[in-house]
mmCIF file of C-alpha atoms in Angstrom:
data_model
loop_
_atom_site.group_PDB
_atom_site.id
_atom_site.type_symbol
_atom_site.label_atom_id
_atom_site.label_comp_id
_atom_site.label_asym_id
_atom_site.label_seq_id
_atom_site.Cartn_x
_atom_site.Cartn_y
_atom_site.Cartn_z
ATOM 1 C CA UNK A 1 -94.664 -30.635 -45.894
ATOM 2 C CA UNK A 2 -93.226 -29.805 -42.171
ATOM 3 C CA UNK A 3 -94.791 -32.215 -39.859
ATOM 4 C CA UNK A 4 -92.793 -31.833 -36.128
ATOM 5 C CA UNK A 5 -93.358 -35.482 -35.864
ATOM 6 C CA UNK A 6 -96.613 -38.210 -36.689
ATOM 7 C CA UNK A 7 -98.463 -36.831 -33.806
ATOM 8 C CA UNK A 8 -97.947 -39.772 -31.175
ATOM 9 C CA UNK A 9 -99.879 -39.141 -28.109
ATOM 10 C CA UNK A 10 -97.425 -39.789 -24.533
ATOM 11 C CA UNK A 11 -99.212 -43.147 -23.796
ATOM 12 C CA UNK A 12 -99.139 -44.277 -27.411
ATOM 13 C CA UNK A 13 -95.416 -43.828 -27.168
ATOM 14 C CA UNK A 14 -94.989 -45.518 -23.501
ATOM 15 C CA UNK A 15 -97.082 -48.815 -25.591
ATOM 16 C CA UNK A 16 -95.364 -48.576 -28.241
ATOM 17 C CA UNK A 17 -92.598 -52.163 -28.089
ATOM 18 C CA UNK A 18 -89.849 -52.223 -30.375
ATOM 19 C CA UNK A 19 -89.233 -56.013 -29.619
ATOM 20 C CA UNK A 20 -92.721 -56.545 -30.551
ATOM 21 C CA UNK A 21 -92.001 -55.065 -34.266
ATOM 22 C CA UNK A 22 -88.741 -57.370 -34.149
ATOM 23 C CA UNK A 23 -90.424 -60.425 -33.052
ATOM 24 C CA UNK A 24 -93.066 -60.260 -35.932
ATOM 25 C CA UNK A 25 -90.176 -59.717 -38.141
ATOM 26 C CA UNK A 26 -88.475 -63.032 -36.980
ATOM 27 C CA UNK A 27 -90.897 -65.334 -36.297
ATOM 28 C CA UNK A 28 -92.583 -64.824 -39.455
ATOM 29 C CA UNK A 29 -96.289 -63.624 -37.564
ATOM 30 C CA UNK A 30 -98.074 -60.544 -38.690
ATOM 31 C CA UNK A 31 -97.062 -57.501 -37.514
ATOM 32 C CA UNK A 32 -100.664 -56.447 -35.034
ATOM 33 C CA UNK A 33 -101.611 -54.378 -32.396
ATOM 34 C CA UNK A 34 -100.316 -50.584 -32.780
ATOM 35 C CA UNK A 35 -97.192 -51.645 -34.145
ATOM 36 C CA UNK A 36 -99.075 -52.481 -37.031
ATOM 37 C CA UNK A 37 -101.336 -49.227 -37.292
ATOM 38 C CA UNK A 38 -97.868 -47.284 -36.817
ATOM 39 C CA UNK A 39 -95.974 -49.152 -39.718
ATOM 40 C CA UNK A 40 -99.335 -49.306 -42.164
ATOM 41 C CA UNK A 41 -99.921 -45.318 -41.950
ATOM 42 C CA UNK A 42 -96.258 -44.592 -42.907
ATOM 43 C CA UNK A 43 -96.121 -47.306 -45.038
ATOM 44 C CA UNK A 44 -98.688 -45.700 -46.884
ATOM 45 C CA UNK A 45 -97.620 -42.447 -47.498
ATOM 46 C CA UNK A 46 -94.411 -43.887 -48.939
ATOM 47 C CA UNK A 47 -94.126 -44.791 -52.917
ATOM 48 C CA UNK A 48 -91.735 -47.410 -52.013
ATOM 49 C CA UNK A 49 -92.622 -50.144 -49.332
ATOM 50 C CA UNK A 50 -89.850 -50.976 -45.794
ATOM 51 C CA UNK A 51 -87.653 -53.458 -46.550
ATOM 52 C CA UNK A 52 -88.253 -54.326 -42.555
ATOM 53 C CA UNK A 53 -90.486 -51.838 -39.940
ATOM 54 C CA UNK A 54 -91.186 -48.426 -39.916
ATOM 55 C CA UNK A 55 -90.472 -47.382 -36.203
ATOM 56 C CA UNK A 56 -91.839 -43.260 -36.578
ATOM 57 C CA UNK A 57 -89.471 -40.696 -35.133
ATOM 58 C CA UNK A 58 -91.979 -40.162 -32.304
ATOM 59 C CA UNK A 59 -90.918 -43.132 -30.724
ATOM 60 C CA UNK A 60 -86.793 -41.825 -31.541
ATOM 61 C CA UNK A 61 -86.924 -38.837 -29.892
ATOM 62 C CA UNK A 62 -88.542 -39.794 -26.605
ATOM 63 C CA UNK A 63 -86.443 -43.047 -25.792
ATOM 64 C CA UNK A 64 -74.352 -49.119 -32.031
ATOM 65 C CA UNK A 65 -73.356 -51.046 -32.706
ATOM 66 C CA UNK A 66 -72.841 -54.131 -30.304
ATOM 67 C CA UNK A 67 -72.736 -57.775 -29.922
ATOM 68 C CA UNK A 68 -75.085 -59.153 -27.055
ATOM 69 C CA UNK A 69 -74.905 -62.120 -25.667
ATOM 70 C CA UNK A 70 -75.936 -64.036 -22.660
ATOM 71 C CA UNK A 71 -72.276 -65.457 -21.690
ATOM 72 C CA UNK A 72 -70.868 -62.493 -21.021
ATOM 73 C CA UNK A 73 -72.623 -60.111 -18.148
ATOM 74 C CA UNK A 74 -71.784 -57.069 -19.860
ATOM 75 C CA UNK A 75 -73.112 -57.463 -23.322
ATOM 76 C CA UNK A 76 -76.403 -59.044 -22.404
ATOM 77 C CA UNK A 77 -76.058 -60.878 -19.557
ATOM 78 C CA UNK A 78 -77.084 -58.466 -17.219
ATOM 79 C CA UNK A 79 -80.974 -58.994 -18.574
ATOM 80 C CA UNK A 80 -81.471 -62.346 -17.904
ATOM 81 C CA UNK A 81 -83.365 -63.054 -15.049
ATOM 82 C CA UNK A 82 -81.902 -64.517 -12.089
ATOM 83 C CA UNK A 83 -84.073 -62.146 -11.279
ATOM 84 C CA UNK A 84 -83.272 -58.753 -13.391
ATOM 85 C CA UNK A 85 -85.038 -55.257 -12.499
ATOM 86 C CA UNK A 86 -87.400 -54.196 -14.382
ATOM 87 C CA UNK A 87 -85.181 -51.480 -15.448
ATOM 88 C CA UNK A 88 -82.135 -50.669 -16.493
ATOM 89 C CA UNK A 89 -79.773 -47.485 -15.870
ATOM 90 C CA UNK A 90 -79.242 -45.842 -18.116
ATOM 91 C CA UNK A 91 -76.195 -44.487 -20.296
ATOM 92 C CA UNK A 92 -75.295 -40.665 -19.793
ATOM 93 C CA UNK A 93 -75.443 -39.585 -23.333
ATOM 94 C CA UNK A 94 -74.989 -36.208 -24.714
ATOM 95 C CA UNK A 95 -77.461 -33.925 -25.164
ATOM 96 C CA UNK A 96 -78.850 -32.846 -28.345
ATOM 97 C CA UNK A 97 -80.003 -29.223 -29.079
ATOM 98 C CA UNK A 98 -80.782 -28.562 -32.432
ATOM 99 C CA UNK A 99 -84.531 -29.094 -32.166
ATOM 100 C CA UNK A 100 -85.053 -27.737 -29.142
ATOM 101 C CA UNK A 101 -83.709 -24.485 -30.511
ATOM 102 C CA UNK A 102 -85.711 -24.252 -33.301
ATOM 103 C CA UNK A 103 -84.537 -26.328 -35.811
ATOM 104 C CA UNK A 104 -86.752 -26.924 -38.701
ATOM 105 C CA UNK A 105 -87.795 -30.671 -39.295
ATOM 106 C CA UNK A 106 -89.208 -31.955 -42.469
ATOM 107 C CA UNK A 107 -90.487 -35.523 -42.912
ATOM 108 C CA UNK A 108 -92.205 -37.585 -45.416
ATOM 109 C CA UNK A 109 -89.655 -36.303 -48.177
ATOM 110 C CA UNK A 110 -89.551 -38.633 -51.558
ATOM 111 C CA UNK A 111 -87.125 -37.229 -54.177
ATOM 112 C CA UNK A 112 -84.394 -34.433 -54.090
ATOM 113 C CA UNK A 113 -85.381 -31.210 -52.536
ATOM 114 C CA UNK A 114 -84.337 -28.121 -54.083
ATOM 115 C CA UNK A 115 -85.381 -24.943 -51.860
ATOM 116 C CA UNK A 116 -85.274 -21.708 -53.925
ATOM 117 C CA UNK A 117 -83.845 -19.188 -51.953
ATOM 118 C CA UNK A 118 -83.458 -15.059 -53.462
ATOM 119 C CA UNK A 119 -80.095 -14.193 -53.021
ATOM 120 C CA UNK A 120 -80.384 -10.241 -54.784
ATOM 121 C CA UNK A 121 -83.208 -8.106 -55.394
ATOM 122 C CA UNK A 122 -84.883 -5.422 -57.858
ATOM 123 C CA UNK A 123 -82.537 -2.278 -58.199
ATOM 124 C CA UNK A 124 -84.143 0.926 -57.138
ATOM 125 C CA UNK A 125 -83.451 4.075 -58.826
ATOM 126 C CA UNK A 126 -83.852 8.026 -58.735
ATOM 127 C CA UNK A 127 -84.351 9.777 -62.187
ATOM 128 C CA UNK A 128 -85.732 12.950 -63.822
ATOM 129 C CA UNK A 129 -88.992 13.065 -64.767
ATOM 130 C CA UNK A 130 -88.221 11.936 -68.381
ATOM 131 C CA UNK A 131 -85.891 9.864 -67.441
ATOM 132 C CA UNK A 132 -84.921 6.423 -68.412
ATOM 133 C CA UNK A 133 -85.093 3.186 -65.214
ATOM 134 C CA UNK A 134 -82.870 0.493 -66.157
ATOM 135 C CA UNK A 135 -84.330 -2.974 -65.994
ATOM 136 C CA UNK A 136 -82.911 -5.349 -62.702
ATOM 137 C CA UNK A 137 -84.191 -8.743 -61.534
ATOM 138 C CA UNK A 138 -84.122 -10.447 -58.545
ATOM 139 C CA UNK A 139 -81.418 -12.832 -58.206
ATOM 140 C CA UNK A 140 -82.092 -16.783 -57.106
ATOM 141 C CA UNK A 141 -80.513 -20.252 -56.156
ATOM 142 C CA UNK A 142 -81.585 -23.226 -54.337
ATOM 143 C CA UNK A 143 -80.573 -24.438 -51.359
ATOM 144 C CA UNK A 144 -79.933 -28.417 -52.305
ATOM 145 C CA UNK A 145 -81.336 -31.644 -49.830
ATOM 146 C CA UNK A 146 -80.096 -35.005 -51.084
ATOM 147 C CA UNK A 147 -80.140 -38.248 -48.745
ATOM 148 C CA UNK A 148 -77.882 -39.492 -46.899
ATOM 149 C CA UNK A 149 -77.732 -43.040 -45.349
ATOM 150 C CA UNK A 150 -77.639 -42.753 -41.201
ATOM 151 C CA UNK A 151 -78.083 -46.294 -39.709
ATOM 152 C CA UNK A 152 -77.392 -48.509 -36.778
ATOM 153 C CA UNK A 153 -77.021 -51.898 -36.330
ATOM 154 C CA UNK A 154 -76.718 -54.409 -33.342
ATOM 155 C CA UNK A 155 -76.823 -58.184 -32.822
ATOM 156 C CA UNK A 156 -78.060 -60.326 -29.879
ATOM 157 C CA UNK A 157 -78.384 -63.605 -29.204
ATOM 158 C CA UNK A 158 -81.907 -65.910 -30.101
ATOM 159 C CA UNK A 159 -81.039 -67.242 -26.144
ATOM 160 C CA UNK A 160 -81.391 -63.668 -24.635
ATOM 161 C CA UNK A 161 -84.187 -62.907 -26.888
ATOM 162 C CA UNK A 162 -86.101 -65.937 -25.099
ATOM 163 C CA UNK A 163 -84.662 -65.652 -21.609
ATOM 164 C CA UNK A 164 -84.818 -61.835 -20.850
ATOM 165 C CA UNK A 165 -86.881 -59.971 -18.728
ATOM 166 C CA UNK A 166 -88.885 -56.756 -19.837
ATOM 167 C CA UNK A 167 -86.284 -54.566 -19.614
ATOM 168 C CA UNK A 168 -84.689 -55.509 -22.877
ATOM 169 C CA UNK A 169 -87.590 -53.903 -24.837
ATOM 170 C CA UNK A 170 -86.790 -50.505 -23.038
ATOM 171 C CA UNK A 171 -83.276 -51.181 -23.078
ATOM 172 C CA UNK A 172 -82.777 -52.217 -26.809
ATOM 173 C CA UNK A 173 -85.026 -49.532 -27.664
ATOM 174 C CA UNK A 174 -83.253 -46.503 -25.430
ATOM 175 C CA UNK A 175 -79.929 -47.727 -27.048
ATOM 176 C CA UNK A 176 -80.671 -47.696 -30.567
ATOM 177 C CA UNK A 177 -83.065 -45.150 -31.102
ATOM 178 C CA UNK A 178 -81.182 -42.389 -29.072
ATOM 179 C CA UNK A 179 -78.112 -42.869 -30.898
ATOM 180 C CA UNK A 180 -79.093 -42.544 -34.155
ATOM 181 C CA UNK A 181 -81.038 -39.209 -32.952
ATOM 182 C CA UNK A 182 -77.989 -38.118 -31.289
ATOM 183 C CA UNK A 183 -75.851 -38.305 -34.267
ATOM 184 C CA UNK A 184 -78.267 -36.371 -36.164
ATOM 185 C CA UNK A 185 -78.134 -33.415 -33.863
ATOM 186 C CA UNK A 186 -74.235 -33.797 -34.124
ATOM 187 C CA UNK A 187 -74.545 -33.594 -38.598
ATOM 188 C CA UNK A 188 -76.522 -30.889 -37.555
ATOM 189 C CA UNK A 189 -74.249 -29.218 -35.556
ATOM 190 C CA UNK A 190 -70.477 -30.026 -37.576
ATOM 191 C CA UNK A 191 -71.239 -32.807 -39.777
ATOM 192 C CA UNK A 192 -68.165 -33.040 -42.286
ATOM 193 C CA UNK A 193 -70.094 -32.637 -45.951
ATOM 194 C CA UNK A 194 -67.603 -35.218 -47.059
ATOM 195 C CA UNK A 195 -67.241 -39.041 -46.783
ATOM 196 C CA UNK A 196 -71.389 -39.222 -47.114
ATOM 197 C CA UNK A 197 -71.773 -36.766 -44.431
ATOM 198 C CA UNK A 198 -74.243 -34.080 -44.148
ATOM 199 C CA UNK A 199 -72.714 -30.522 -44.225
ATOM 200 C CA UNK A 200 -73.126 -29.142 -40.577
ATOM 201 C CA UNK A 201 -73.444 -25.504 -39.462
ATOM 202 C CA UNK A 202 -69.710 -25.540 -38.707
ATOM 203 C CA UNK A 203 -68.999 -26.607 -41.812
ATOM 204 C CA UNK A 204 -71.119 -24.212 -44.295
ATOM 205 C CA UNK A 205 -69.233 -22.189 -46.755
ATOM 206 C CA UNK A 206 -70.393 -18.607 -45.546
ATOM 207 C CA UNK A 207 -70.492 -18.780 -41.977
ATOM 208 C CA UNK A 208 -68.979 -15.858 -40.223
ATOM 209 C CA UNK A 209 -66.219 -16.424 -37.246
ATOM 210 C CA UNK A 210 -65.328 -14.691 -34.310
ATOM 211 C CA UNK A 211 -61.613 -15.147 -32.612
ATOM 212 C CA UNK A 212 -61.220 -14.521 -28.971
ATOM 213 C CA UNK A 213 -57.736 -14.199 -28.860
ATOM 214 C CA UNK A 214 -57.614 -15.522 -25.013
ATOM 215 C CA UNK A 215 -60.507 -15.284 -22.339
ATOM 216 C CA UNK A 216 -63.764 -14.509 -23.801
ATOM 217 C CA UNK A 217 -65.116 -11.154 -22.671
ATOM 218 C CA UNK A 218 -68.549 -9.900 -22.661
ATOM 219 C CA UNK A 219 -67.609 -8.078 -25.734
ATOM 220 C CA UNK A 220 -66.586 -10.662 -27.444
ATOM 221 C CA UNK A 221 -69.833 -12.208 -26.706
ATOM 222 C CA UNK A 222 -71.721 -9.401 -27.987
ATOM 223 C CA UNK A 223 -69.359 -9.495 -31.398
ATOM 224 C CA UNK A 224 -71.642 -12.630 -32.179
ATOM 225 C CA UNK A 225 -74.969 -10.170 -32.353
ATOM 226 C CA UNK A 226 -72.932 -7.311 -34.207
ATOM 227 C CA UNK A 227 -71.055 -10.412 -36.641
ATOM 228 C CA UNK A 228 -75.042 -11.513 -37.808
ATOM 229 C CA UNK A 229 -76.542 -7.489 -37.609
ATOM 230 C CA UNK A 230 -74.084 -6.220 -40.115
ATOM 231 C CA UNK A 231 -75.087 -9.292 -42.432
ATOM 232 C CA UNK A 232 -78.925 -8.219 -41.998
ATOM 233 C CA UNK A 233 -79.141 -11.569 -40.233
ATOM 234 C CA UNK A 234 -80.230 -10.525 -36.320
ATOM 235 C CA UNK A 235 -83.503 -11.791 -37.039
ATOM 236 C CA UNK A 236 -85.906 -14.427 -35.194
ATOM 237 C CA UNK A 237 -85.228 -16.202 -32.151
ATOM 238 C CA UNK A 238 -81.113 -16.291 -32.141
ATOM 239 C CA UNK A 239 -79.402 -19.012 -29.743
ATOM 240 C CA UNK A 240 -75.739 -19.361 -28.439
ATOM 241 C CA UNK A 241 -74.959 -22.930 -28.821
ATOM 242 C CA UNK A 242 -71.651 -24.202 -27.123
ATOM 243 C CA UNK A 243 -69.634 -26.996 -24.726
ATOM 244 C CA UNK A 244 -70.086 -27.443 -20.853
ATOM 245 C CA UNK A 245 -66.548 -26.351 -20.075
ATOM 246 C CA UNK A 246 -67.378 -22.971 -21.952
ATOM 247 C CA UNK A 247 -70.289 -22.889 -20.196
ATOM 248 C CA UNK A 248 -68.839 -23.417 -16.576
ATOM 249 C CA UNK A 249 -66.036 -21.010 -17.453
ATOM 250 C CA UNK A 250 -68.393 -17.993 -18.483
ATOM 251 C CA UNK A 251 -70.218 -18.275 -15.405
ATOM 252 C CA UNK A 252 -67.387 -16.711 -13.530
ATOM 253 C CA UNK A 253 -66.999 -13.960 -16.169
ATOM 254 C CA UNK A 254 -68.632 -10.926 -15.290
ATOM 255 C CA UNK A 255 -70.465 -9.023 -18.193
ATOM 256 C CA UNK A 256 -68.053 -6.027 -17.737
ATOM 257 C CA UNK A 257 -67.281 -3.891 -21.186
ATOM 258 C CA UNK A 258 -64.311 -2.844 -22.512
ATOM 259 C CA UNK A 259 -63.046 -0.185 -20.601
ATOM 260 C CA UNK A 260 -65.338 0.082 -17.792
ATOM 261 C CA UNK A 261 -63.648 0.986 -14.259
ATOM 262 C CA UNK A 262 -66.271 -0.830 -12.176
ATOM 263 C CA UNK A 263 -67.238 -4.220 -12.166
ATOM 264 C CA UNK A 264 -70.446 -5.722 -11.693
ATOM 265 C CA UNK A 265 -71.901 -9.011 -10.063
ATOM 266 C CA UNK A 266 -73.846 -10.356 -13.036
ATOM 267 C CA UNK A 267 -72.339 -13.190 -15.205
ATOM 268 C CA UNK A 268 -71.715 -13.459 -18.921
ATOM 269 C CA UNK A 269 -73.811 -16.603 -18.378
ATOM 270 C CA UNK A 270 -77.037 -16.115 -16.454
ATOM 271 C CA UNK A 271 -80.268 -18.587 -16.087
ATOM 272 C CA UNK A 272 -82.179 -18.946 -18.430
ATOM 273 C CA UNK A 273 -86.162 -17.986 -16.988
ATOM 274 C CA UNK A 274 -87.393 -21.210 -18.649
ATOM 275 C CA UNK A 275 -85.044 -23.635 -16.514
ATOM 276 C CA UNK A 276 -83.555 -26.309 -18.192
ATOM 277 C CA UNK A 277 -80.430 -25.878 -17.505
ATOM 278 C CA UNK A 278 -80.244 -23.816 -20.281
ATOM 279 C CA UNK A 279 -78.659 -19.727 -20.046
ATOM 280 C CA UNK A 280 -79.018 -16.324 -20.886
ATOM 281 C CA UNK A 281 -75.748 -14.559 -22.139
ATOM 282 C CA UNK A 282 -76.208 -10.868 -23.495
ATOM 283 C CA UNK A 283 -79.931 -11.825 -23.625
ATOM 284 C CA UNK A 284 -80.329 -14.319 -25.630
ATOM 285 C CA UNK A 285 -80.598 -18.228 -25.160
ATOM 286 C CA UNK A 286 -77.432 -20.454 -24.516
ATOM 287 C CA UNK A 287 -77.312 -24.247 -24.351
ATOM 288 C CA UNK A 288 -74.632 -26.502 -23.723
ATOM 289 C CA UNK A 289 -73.778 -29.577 -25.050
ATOM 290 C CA UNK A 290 -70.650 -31.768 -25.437
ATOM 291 C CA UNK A 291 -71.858 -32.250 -29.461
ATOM 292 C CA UNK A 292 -69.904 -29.498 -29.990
ATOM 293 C CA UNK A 293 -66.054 -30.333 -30.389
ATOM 294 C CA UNK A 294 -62.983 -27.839 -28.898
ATOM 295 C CA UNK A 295 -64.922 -25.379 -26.752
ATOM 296 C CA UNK A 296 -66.636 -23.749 -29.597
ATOM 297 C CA UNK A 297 -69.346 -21.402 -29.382
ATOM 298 C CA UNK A 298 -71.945 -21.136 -32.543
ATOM 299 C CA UNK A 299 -74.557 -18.393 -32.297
ATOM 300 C CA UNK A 300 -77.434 -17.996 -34.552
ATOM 301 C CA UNK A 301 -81.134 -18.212 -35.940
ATOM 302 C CA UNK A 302 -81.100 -22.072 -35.920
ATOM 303 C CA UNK A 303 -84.863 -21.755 -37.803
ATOM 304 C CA UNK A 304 -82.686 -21.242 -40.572
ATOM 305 C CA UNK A 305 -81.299 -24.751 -40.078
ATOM 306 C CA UNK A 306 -83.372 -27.539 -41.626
ATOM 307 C CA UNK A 307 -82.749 -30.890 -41.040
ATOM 308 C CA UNK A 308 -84.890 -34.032 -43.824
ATOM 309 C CA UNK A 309 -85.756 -37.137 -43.526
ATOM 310 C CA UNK A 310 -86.727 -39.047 -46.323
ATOM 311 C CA UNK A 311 -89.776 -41.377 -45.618
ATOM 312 C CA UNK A 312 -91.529 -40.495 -42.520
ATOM 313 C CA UNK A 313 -89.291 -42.767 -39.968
ATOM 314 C CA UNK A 314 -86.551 -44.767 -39.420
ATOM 315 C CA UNK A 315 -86.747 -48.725 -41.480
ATOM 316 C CA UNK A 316 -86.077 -51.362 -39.235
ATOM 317 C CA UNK A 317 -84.768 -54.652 -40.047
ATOM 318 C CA UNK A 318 -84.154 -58.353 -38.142
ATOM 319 C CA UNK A 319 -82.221 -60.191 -39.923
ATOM 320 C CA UNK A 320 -82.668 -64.150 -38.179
ATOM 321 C CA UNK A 321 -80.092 -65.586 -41.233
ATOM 322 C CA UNK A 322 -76.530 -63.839 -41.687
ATOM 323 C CA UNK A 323 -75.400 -65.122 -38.123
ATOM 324 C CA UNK A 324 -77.830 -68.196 -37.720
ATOM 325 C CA UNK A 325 -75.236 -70.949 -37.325
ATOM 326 C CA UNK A 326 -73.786 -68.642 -33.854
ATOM 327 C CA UNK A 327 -77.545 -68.255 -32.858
ATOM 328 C CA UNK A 328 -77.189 -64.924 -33.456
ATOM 329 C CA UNK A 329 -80.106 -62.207 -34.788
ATOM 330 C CA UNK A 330 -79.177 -58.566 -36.364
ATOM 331 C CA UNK A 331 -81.560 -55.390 -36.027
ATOM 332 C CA UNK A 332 -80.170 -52.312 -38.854
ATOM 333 C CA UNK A 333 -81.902 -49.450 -38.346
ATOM 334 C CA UNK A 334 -81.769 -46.862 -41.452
ATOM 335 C CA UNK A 335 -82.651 -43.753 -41.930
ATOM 336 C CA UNK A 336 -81.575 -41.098 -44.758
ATOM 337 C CA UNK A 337 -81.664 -37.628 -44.139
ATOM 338 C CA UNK A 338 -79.545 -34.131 -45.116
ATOM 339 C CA UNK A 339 -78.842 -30.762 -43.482
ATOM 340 C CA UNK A 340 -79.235 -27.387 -45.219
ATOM 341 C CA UNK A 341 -78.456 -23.849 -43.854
ATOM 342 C CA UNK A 342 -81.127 -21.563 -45.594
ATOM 343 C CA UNK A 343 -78.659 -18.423 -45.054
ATOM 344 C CA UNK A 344 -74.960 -19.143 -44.367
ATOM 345 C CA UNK A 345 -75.065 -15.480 -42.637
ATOM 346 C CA UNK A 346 -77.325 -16.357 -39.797
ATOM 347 C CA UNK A 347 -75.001 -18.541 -38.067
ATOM 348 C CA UNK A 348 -71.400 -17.380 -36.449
#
């Protein structure tokens, strides 16, 4: 079943305390409040019960490992109060952009998922009247989901557990949370298919490529459209996908086609009416990211991109034992999930 997420209202999220759900984990209390209500429903919906906490991917997607420690300001140190804001700035991360252009999210998953997927169809035929049709099928195969184990894991001190301010709760939870979603957008994007990766779009047998051969051009750009079209892929929403330097650099392009004596103002890479700071380039959506590695550009229907994830969050787990005799406590987060490409064709 496709669920975009479990349906967290804003405020719920904003409530929502990760250190709370580690606490109850280390001090032995019952996990209450909605923590509790949170874990329970995805609990279950799951045949097998979390080793630790469910924290859902609501939570993820709207807020490594590392030792923390009081002793040393910047590991930890920087959060006990003598006195601490109540906030703390944040890291500049990358930006993910899978989602946001349409990538397909299933949750809740349990065993394999095989997708069937028609890869020929029925022969058509003109004959006499009397004649005889020859018999054709369509052709299948499935398009394979498997799990994959994505986790994070970081380790603080019992001291700055008991001495920090607030801000640890949004900090611990910012740090963790967005990592792990930001390498999912990256297996999304090029992840390797090998050493327990997921197989990106970069990486799919199948995918078409387009060389520039020097500066891109505005008909280079539009050899993305014509790579798909000829494929019988230019269909749905299609996206360019590609780096900030690319980004920059086609902004003082102008969208001039082979041949043409006069030059005109407008850039390959124009604004893009719904803000953002995402473009327009030969009139379709462009976003930027530094996920994608060596100035690449991708282009294509990224609703044929579908990402799993097997249970219907991310299991946490404190573990108050491993590291007790440094006064240390461990948090793993682990989730499993795969990446598919429903048509190797759509993408470029």
């Amino acid at each position: 079943t496709q669920k975009p997420f479990v349906g967290m209202k804003p405020e719920d999220i904003d409530r929502y305390s990760l250190t709370r759900a580690l606490r109850s984990q280390l001090s032995g209390n019952t996990l209450d409040g909605l923590e509790r209500e949170i874990h329970d429903d995805l609990d279950r919906s799951m045949p097998n019960k979390a080793e630790g906490v469910w924290i859902p991917s609501d939570v993820l997607f709207t807020r490594a490992r590392r030792d923390l420690s009081v002793g040393t300001f910047g590991q930890g140190g920087a959060l006990v109060q003598t006195d601490v804001s109540s906030t703390v700035i944040e890291l500049l991360r990358n930006k993910s952009i899978c989602f946001r252009m349409g990538a397909v999210y299933l949750d809740g998953l349990q065993g394999n998922l095989a997708v069937p997927r028609q890869t020929g169809a029925t022969t058509v035929q003109a004959v006499s009247e009397g004649g005889q049709l020859n018999e054709s099928d369509p052709t299948l195969d499935q398009v394979p989901l498997s799990p994959h184990r994505v986790g994070v894991t970081t380790t603080y001190t019992r001291q700055l557990m008991l001495q920090s301010s607030p801000s640890l709760e949004a900090w611990l939870r910012d740090d963790l949370v967005a990592q792990l979603a930001l390498k999912w957008d990256y297996l999304m994007l090029q992840g390797a298919g090998a050493n327990d990766e997921p197989r990106g779009i970069l990486n799919t047998p199948g995918v078409g490529s387009i060389v520039f051969g020097g500066s891109a051009t505005y008909a280079k750009a539009i050899a993305f459209e014509t790579a798909l079209a000829v494929l019988n892929a230019d269909v749905g929403t299609l996206c360019y996908a590609t780096t900030p330097a690319v980004k920059a650099a086609w902004k003082l392009i102008a969208r001039t086609l082979t041949g043409a004596t006069v030059l005109t103002s407008e850039p390959l890479w124009q604004n893009w009416p719904g803000g953002g700071g995402d473009g327009l380039v030969n009139g379709y959506r462009a976003a930027s990211t530094n996920q994608i590695l060596n100035n690449g550009v991708m282009f294509g229907h990224f609703k044929d991109l579908v990402f799993g994830l097997w249970g219907n969050g991310t299991d946490w787990i404190v573990n108050p034992y491993s590291r007790d005799t440094e006064g240390k406590i461990r948090v793993t987060g682990n989730s499993y999930v795969d990446v598919a490409v429903r048509h190797a064709q759509s993408f470029c």
